[in-house]
PDB file of C-alpha atoms in Angstrom:
ATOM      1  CA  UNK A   1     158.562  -3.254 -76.230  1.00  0.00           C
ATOM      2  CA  UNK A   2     158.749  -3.038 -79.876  1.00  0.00           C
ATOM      3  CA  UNK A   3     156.674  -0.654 -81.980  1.00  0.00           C
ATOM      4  CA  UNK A   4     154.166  -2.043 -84.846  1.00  0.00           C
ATOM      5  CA  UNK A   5     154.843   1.078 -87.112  1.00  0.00           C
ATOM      6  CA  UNK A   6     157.590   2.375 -88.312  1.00  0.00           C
ATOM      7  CA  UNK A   7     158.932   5.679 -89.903  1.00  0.00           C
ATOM      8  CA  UNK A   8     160.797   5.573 -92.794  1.00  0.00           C
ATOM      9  CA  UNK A   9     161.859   8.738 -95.711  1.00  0.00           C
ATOM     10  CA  UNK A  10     160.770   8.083 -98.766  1.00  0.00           C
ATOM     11  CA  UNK A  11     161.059   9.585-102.390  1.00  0.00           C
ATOM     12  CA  UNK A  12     157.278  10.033-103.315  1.00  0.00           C
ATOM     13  CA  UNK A  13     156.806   9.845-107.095  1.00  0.00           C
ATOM     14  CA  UNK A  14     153.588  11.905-108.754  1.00  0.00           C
ATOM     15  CA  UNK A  15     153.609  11.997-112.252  1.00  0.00           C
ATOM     16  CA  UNK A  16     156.507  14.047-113.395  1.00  0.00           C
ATOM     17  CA  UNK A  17     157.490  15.851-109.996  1.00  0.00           C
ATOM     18  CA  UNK A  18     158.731  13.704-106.994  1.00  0.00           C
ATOM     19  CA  UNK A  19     159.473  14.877-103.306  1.00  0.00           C
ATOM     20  CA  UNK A  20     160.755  13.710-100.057  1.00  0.00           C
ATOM     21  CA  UNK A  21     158.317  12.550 -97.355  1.00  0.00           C
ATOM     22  CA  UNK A  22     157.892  10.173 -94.136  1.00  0.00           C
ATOM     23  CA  UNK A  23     156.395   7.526 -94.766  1.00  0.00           C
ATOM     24  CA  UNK A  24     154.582   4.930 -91.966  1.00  0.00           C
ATOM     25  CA  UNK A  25     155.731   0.958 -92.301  1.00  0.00           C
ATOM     26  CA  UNK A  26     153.880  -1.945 -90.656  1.00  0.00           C
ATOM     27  CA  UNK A  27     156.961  -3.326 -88.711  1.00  0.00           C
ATOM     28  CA  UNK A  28     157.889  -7.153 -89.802  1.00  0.00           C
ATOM     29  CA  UNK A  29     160.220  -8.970 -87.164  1.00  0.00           C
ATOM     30  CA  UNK A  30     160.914 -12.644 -86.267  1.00  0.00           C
ATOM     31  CA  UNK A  31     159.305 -13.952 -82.997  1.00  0.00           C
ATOM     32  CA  UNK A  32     160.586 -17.354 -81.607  1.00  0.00           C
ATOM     33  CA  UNK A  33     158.354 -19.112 -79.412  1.00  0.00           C
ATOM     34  CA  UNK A  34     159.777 -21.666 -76.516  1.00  0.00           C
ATOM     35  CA  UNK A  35     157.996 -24.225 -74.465  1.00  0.00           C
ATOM     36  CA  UNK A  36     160.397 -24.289 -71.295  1.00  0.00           C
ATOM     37  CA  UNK A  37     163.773 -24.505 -72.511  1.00  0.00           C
ATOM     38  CA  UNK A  38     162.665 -26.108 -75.977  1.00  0.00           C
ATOM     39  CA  UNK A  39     162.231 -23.796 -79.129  1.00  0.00           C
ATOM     40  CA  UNK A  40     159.180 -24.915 -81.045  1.00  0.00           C
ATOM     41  CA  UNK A  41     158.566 -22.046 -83.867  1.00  0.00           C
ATOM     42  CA  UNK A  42     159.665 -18.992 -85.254  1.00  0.00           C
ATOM     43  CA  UNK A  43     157.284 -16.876 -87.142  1.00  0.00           C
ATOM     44  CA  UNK A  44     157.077 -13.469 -88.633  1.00  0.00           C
ATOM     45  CA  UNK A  45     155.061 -10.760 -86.867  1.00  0.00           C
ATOM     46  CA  UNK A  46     153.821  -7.129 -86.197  1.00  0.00           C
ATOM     47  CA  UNK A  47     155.053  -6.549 -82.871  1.00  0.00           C
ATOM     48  CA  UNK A  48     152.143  -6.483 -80.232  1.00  0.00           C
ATOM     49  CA  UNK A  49     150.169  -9.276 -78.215  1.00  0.00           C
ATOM     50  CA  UNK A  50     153.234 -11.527 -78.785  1.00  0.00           C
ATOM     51  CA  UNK A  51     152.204 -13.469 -75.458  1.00  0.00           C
ATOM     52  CA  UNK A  52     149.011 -14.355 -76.726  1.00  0.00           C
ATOM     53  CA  UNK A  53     150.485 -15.210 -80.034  1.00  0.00           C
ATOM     54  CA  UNK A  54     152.332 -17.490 -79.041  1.00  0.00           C
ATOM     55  CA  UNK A  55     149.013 -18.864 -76.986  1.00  0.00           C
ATOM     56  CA  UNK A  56     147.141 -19.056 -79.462  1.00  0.00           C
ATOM     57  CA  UNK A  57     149.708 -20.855 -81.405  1.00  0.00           C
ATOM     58  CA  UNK A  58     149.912 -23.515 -79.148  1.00  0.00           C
ATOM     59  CA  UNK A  59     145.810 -23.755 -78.621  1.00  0.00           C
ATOM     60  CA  UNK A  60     145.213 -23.792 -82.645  1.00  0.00           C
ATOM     61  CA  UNK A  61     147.877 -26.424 -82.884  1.00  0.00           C
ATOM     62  CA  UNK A  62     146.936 -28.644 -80.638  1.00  0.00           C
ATOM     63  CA  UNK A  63     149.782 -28.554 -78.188  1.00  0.00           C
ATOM     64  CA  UNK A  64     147.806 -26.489 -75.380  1.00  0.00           C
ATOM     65  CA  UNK A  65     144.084 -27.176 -75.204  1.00  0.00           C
ATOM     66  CA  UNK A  66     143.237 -24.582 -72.023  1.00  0.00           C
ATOM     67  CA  UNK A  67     144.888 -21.496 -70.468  1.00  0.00           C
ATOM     68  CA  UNK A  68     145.310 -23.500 -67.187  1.00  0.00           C
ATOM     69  CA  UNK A  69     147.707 -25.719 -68.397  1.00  0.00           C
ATOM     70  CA  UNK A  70     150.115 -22.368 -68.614  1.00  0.00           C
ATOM     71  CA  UNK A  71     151.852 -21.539 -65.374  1.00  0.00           C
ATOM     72  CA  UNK A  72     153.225 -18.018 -66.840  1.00  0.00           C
ATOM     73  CA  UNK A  73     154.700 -16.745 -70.160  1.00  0.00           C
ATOM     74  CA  UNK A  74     157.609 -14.206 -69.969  1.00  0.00           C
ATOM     75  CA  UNK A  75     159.881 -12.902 -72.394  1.00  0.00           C
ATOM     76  CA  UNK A  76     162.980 -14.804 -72.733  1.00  0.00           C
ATOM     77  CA  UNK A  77     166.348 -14.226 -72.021  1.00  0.00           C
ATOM     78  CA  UNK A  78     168.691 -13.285 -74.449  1.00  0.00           C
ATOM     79  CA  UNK A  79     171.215 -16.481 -74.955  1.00  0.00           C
ATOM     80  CA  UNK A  80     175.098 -16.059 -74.042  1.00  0.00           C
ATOM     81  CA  UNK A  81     176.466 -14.240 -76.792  1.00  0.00           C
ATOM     82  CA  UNK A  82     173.312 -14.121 -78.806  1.00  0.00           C
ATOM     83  CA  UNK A  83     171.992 -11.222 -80.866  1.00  0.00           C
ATOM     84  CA  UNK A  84     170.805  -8.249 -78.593  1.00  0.00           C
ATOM     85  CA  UNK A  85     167.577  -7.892 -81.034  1.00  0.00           C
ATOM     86  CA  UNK A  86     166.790 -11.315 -79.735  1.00  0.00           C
ATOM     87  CA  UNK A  87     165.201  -9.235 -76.627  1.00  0.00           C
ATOM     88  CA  UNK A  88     161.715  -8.679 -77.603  1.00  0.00           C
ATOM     89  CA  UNK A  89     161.349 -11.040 -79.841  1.00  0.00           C
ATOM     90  CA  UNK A  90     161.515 -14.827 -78.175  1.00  0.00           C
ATOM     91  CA  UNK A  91     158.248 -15.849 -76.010  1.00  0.00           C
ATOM     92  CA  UNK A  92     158.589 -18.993 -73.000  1.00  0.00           C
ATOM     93  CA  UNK A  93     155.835 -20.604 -72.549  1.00  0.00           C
ATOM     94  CA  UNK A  94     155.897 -22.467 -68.834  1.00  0.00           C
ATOM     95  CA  UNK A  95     153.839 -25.174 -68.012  1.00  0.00           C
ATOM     96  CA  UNK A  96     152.227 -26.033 -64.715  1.00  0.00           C
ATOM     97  CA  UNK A  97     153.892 -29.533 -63.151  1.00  0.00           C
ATOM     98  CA  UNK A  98     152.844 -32.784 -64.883  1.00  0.00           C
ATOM     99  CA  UNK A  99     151.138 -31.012 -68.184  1.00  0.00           C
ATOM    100  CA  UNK A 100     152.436 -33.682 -70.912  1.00  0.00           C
ATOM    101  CA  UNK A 101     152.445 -32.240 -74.616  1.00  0.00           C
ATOM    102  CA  UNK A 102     153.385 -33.509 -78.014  1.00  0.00           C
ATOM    103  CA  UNK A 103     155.668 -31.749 -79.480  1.00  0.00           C
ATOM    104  CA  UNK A 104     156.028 -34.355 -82.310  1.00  0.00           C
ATOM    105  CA  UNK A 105     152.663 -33.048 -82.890  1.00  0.00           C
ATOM    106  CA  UNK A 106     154.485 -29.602 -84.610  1.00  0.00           C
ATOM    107  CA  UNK A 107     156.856 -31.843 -86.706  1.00  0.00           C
ATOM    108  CA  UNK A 108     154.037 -33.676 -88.066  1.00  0.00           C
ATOM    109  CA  UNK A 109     151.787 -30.844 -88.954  1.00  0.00           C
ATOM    110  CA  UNK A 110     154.360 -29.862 -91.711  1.00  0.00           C
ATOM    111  CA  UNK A 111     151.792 -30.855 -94.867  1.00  0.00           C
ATOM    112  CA  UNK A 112     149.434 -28.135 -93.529  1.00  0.00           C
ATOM    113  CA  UNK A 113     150.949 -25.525 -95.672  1.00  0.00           C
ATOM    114  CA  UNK A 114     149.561 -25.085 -99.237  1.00  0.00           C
ATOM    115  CA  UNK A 115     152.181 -25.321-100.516  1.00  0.00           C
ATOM    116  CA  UNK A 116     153.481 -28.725 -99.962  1.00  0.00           C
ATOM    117  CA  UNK A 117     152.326 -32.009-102.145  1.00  0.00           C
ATOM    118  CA  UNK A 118     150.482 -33.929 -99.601  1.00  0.00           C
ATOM    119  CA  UNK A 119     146.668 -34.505-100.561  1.00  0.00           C
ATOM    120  CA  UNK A 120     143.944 -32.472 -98.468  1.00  0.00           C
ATOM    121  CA  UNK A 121     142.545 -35.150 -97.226  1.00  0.00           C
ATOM    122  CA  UNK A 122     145.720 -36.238 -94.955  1.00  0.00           C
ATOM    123  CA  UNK A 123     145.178 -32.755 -93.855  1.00  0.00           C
ATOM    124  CA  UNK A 124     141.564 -32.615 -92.603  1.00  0.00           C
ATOM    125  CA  UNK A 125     142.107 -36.058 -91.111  1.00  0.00           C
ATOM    126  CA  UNK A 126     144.763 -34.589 -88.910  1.00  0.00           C
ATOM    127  CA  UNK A 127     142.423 -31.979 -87.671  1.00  0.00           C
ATOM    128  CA  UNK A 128     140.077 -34.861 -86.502  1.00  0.00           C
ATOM    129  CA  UNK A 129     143.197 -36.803 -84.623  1.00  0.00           C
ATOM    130  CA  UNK A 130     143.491 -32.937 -82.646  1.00  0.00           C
ATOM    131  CA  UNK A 131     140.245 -33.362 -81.068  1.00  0.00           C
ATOM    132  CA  UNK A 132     138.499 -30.232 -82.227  1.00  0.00           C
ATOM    133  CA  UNK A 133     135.256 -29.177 -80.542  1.00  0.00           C
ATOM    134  CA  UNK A 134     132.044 -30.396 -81.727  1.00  0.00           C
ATOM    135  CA  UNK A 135     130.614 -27.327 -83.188  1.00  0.00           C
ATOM    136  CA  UNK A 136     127.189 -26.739 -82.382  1.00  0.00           C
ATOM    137  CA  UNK A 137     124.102 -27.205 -85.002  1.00  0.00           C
ATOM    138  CA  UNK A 138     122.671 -24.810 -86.638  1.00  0.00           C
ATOM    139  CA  UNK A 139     123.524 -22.154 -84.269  1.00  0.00           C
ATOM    140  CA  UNK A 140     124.142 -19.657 -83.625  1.00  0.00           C
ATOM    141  CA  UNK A 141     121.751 -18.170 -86.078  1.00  0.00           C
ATOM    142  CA  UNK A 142     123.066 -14.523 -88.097  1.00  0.00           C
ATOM    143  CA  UNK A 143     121.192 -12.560 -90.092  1.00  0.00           C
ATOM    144  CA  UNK A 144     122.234 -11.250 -93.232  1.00  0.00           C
ATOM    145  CA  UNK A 145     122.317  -7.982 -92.841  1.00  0.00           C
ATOM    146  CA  UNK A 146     124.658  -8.461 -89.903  1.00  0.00           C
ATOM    147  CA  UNK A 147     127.497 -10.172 -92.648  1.00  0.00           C
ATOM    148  CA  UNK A 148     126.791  -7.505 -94.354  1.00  0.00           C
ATOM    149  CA  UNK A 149     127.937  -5.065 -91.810  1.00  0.00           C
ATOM    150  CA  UNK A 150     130.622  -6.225 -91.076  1.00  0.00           C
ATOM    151  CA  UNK A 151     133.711  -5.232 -93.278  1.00  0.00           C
ATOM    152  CA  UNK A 152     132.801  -1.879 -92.421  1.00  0.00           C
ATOM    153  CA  UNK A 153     132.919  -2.685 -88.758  1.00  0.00           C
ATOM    154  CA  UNK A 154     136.082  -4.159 -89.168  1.00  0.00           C
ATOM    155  CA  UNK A 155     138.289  -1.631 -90.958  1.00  0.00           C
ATOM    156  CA  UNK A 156     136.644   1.347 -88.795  1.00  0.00           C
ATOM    157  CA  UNK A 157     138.532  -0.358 -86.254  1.00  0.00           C
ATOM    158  CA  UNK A 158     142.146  -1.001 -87.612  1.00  0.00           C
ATOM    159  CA  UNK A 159     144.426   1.529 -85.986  1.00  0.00           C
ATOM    160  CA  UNK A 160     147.494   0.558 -87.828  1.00  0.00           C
ATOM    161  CA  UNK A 161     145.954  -0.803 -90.925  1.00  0.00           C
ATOM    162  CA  UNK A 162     144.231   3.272 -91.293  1.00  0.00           C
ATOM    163  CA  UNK A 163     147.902   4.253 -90.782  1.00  0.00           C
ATOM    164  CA  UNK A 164     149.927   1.981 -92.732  1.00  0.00           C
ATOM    165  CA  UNK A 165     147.609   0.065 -95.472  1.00  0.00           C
ATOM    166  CA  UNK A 166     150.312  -3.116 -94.502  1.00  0.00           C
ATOM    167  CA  UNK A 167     148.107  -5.238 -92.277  1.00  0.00           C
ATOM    168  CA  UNK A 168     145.560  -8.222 -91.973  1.00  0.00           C
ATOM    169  CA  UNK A 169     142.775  -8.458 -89.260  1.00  0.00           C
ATOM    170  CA  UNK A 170     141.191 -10.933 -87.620  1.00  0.00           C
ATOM    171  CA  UNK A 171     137.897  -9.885 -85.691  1.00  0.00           C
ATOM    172  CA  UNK A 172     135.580 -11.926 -83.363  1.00  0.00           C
ATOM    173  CA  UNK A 173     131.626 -10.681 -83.238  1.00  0.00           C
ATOM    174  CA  UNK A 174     128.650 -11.809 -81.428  1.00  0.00           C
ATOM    175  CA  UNK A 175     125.809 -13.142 -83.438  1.00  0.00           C
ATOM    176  CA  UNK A 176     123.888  -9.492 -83.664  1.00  0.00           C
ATOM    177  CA  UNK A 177     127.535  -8.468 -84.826  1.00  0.00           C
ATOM    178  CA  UNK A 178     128.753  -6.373 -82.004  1.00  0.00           C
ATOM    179  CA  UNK A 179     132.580  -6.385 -81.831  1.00  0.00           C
ATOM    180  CA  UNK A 180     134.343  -8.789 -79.314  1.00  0.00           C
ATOM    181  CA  UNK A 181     137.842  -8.389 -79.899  1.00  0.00           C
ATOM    182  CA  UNK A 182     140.139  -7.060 -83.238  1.00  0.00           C
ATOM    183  CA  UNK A 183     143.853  -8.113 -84.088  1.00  0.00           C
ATOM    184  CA  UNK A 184     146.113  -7.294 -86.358  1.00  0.00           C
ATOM    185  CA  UNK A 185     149.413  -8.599 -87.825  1.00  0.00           C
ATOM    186  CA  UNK A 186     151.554  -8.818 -91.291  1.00  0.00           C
ATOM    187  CA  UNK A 187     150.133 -12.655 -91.386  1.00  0.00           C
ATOM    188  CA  UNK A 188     146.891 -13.489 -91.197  1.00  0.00           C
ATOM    189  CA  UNK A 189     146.921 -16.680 -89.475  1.00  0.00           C
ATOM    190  CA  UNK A 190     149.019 -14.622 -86.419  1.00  0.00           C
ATOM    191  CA  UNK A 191     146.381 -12.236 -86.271  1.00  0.00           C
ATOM    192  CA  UNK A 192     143.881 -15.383 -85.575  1.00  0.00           C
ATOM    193  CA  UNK A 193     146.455 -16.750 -83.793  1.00  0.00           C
ATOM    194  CA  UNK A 194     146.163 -13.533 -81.105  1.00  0.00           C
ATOM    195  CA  UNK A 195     142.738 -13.415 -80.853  1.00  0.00           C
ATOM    196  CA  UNK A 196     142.146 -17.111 -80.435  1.00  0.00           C
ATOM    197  CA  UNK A 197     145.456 -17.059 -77.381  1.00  0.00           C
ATOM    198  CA  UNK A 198     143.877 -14.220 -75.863  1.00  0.00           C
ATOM    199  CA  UNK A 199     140.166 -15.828 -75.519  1.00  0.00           C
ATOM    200  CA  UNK A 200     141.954 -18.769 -74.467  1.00  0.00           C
ATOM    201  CA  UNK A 201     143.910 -16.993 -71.454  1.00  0.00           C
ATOM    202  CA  UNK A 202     140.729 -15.337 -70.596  1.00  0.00           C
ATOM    203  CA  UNK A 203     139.262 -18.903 -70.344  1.00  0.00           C
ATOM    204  CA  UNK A 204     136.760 -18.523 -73.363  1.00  0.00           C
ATOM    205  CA  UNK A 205     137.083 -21.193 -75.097  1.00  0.00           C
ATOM    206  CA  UNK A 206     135.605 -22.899 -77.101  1.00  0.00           C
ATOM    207  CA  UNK A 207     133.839 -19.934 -79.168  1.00  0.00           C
ATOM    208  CA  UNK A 208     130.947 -21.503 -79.674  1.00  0.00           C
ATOM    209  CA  UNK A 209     128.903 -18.515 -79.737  1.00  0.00           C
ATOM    210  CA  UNK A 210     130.969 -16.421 -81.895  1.00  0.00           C
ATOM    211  CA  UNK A 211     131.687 -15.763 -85.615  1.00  0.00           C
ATOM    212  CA  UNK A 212     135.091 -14.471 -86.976  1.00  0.00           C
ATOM    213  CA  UNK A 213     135.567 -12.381 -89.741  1.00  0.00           C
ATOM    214  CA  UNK A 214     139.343 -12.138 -91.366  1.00  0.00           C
ATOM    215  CA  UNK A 215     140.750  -9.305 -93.897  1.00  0.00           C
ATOM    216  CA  UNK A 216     142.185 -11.546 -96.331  1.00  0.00           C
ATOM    217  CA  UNK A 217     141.025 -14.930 -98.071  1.00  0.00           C
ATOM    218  CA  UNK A 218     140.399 -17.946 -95.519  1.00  0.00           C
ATOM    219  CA  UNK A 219     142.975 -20.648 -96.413  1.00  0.00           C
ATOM    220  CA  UNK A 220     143.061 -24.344 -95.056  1.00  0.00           C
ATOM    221  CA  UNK A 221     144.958 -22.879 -92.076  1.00  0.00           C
ATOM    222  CA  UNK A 222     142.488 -20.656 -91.063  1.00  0.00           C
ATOM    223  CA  UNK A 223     139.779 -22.981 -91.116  1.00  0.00           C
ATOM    224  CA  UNK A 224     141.603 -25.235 -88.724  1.00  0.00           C
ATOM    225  CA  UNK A 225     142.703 -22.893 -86.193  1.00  0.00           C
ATOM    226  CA  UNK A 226     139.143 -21.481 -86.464  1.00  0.00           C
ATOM    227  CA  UNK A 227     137.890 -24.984 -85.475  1.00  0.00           C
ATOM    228  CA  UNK A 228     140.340 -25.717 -82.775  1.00  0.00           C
ATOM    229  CA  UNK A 229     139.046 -22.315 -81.303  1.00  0.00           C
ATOM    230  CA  UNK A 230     135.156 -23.891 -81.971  1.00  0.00           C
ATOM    231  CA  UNK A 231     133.561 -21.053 -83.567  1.00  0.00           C
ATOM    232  CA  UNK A 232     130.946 -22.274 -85.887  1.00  0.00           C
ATOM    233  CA  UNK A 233     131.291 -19.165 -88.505  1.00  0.00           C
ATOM    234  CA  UNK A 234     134.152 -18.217 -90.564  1.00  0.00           C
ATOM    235  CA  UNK A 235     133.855 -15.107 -92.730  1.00  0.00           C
ATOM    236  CA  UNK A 236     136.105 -13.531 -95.226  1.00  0.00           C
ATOM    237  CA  UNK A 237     136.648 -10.543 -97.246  1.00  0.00           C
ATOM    238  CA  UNK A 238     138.804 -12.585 -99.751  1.00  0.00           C
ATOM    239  CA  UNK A 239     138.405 -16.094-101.639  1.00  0.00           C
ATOM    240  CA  UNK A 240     138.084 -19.394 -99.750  1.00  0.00           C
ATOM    241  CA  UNK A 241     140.599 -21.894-101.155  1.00  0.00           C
ATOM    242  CA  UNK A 242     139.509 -25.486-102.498  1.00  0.00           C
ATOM    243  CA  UNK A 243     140.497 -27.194 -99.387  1.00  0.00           C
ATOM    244  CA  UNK A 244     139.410 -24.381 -96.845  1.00  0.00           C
ATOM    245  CA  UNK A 245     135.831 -24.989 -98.137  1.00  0.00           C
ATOM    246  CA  UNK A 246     136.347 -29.076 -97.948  1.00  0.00           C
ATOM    247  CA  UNK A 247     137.391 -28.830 -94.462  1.00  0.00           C
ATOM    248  CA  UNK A 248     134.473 -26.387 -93.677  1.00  0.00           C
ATOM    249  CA  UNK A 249     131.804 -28.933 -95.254  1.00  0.00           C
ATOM    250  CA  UNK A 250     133.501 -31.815 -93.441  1.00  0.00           C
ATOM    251  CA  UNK A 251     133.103 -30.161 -89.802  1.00  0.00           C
ATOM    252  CA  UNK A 252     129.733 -28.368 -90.323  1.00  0.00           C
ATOM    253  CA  UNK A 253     131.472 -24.926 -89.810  1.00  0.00           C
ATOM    254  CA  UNK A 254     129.922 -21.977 -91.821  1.00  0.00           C
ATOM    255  CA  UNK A 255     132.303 -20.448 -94.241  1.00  0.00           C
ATOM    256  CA  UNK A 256     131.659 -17.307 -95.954  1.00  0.00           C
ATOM    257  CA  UNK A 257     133.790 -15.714 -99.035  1.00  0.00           C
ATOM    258  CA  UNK A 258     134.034 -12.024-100.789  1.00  0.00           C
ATOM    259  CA  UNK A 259     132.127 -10.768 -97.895  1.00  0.00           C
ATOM    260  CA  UNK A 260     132.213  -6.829 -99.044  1.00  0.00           C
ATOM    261  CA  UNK A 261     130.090  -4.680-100.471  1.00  0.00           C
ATOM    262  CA  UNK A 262     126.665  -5.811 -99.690  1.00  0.00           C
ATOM    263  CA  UNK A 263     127.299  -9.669-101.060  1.00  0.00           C
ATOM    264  CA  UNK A 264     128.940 -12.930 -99.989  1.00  0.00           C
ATOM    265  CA  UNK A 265     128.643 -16.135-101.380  1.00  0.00           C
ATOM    266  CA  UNK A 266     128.280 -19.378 -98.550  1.00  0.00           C
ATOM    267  CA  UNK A 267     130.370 -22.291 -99.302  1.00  0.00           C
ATOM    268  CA  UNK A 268     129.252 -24.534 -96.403  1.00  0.00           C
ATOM    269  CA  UNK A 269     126.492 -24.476 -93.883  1.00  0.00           C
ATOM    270  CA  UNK A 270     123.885 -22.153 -94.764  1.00  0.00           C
ATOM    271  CA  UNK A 271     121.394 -23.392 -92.419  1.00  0.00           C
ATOM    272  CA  UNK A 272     123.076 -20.231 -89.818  1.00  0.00           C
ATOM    273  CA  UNK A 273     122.644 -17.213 -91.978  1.00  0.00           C
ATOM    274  CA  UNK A 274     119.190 -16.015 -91.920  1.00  0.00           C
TER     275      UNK A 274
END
């Protein structure tokens, strides 16, 4: 299994005098994820929770819609003659006999990214064709002080971001902000990604009851695989982007930006912070 940290020397520079230390790296590799035989994606990771990474990938993307559509997910094997870091790093994803997917689905879902040329609202209308959940009205219901809570939550419980400073979060809480489930990972939307795969193996989905908080700012991508997953409230510690908070308003979800130090400003449905 590969290790998210890694050591590396360094020449530490302060002021005038410098000096050789050890320093701790959040580790960066590729992981490529296969649906049977067929390679579908290759993104960049942390190493850790790659099996419900690529899960969740599937689930937020509208490929997979429940865990019991997966007969079993195992690493892959290397290919003849292929690279020997390959091992490790490439995910298959089996299905159970006579699951149907659309792959075109992946090939289509190309204008997500921000930063493409094709309008927002092409974008948000593809979200309704996936068949998102219905999120539930006004509910659940958070206080506050809760939101306010929870950055501190959040970083308390980042083992590698406390080691190496190099990571994003993603962390699911109930509505009286008690802590659910924490991930971490160079990209943001793969930390969502493994949180969202591994509620969805567990069967817990849609998280209707839930709110998720992420380290970073909550981008158009986010918002989407936070509605796929159905959780009503999505909180960040960064800015919301123009299109993140058009897609919010569109599908009733609560998004919340610059969630830190006692503040937050709420860009779209208000009527579930108390």
């Amino acid at each position: 299994m590969n290790r998210p940290i890694l050591t590396v020397p360094v020449q530490k520079v302060d002021g005038d005098s410098s000096a050789p230390v050890q320093d701790l790296l959040a580790v960066e590799e590729p992981l490529e994820i296969r649906l049977g035989q067929k390679p579908v994606s290759i993104t960049m990771r942390t190493p850790g929770h790659d099996f419900e990474l690529a899960a969740g990938f599937l689930f937020t993307e509208g490929i997979l819609h429940d865990a019991a559509e997966i007969r079993e997910i195992h690493w892959s094997p290397p290919h003849a003659n292929g690279n020997p870091r390959q091992l490790g790093n490439s995910v298959t994803v089996e299905l159970n006999p006579g699951v149907e997917v659309d792959l075109d689905r992946l090939e289509r879902h190309f204008y997500t990214s921000s930063s493409c040329g094709v309008c927002g609202k092409a974008s948000i209308e593809a979200i309704q064709m996936q068949g998102c959940p219905v999120l539930p009205r006004n509910a659940p219901l958070v206080e506050t002080t809760v939101i306010h809570h929870l950055p501190e939550t959040l970083r308390r419980e980042q083992p590698v971001f406390e080691r190496t400073g190099g990571l994003h979060a993603a962390a699911l809480f109930d509505p009286q902000g008690k802590l659910q489930l924490l991930r971490e990972d160079v990209g943001r939307h793969n930390a969502v990604d493994k949180l969202i795969g591994a509620e969805m193996l567990a069967g817990r989905t849609p998280l209707s009851g839930r709110l998720l908080l992420v380290s970073g700012r909550a981008s158009f991508e986010l918002v989407q695989k936070t509605l796929m997953a159905g959780i009503p409230i999505l909180a960040a510690v960064g800015a919301p982007s123009s299109l993140a908070v058009e897609t919010a308003q569109r599908f009733n979800m609560t998004l919340l930006g610059f969630v830190r130090d006692g503040r937050f400003n709420i860009y779209s449905g208000a009527s579930r912070i108390q």
